């Protein structure tokens, strides 16, 4: 990701885009959750004057200086007391503010017996309240930040943890007596622990930020964007001054001189929902030892470049750039797309619009793709297409708490995207025949994995919603890499088709508006695309025997259904004649066709008789029997012309069989094809 961000940082400089850069030790506080909010502790002249929750949106913008071992002015506290008795836990959970009287409060006080601020926590407390502020003062030096100094004066009175403990306890019981924010008071007061764990290892955690009443009075509270940004600016200025003094020594991977450092790369909190750490090689990767360089020395990057890379990712993954340069494609995956040349003075362009369907919009893939390409080409600079050149696409995946990885990366341009999108639309839409239940819509690339991951049962339901053999980004590869082998994809789709083929035959007659058809149309669109990638076009396969075989099974279904409507008062069997052998036809077409010919004999004889009845009642018209009989014989004749003995169907041919089985019958027939069959039918009628 370092190289990708380097290109982006250069593009931002050319476009004069100034993104926020953060000091390497000034980091976001942990995610604010409903069950564990960030808590503001207000101080004034050695007293705790208030405890309140920080709004989650504001809390997401706060930062702390330090590490997990200790930080300031935000830090991790633990509740004052630990409870392990299950009955007491239940009583506390069921407490209602209106029930709090003197006796209840005394009972709560009696539960405050096991102090939760043990030796392990007190050591972290000392680091946060003493060591980290001292480090901050030393680092800032002459770049003093007065509001920070005022806050430090307030917290200096609480260097001993027992002082803060007592002040907090007194304030919490004051809140309980006055029934003020009882839930928050109990959250700070008690930790529900486990009797099976050691007290020092089972303390819970509270994210807190110290506030100064004096700073609130001056209009620059600690819990504010202003304080956060101004402290960061002071830290960056101090860093820049230090870099000027200790210049040269070694050159980093991008040609910048700097003094060697041994510290982690910057961390960025993405608006997409997780944190990213920019990394060089980790020291435990022993393959580095052969070159004599490990960790930062394996790919040296100067502090100045680290700030540029961090700022680039901050801008790229900010909430303002959502649906412009990035979008979530899964719980732990984010897709980024951006140009190497960011034009100035133009409106915002969405570089992800043609990859994922927008939830609030009904626009089709074709519309979004055309609009995207038009936007890319609309502004030119001499000799180049500013928007069109060098578009970087990459996908980040959060593997675990500590690791984030690029799982897909590609450099493209407007012309390749235009060609790929046109081919995609043709394959998914134009490479399919007409269907009576409606034409499939062209899926967006990031919908492909959902289609491939559907495992169908024979009753038309999905076997599981958790099957994820294909990652979300697979459709991006399918869009951009037309040379990619799709044999596995085709095999999975035809397996699903074989499972639901029989179910769909009856459903098409009983409920052509069933929601399942949306998923079936997605499957058909993807089948059309995969056949297109295999250079199998609609004009070709609609005249070949697998497609015609599917049409024959459909015609037999229609004939069987007509017979049941006329002779059995409309009671259809669970499976119609063609659908009942659909899966067998996929596996053994010759044997199945012979079996089907025998099974359909009585229905064909009935149709020959019924076609002469001149019945006009709706859904029982006798002419339908003649038309279906003609259709069956016509299709059978075409199949005979293309038939090969001992034939087995490939996955591509099975796909054509499924498409033919669901496709509507042709609207018009060529007279030269029909006349021989009509003559034969008339001759048979005379003989009868």
XYZ file of C-alpha atoms in Angstrom, residues 83-95 107 111 192-193:
17
model
C -18.405 -7.615 41.335
C -18.273 -11.411 40.901
C -21.425 -12.495 42.747
C -24.081 -13.369 40.138
C -26.967 -12.384 42.413
C -25.474 -8.950 42.988
C -24.894 -8.510 39.255
C -28.550 -9.289 38.652
C -29.661 -6.799 41.313
C -27.516 -4.053 39.816
C -28.781 -4.778 36.281
C -32.397 -4.534 37.442
C -32.007 -1.302 39.425
C -26.836 -1.555 49.824
C -21.133 -3.896 47.351
C -18.970 -7.362 36.323
C -16.043 -9.777 36.688
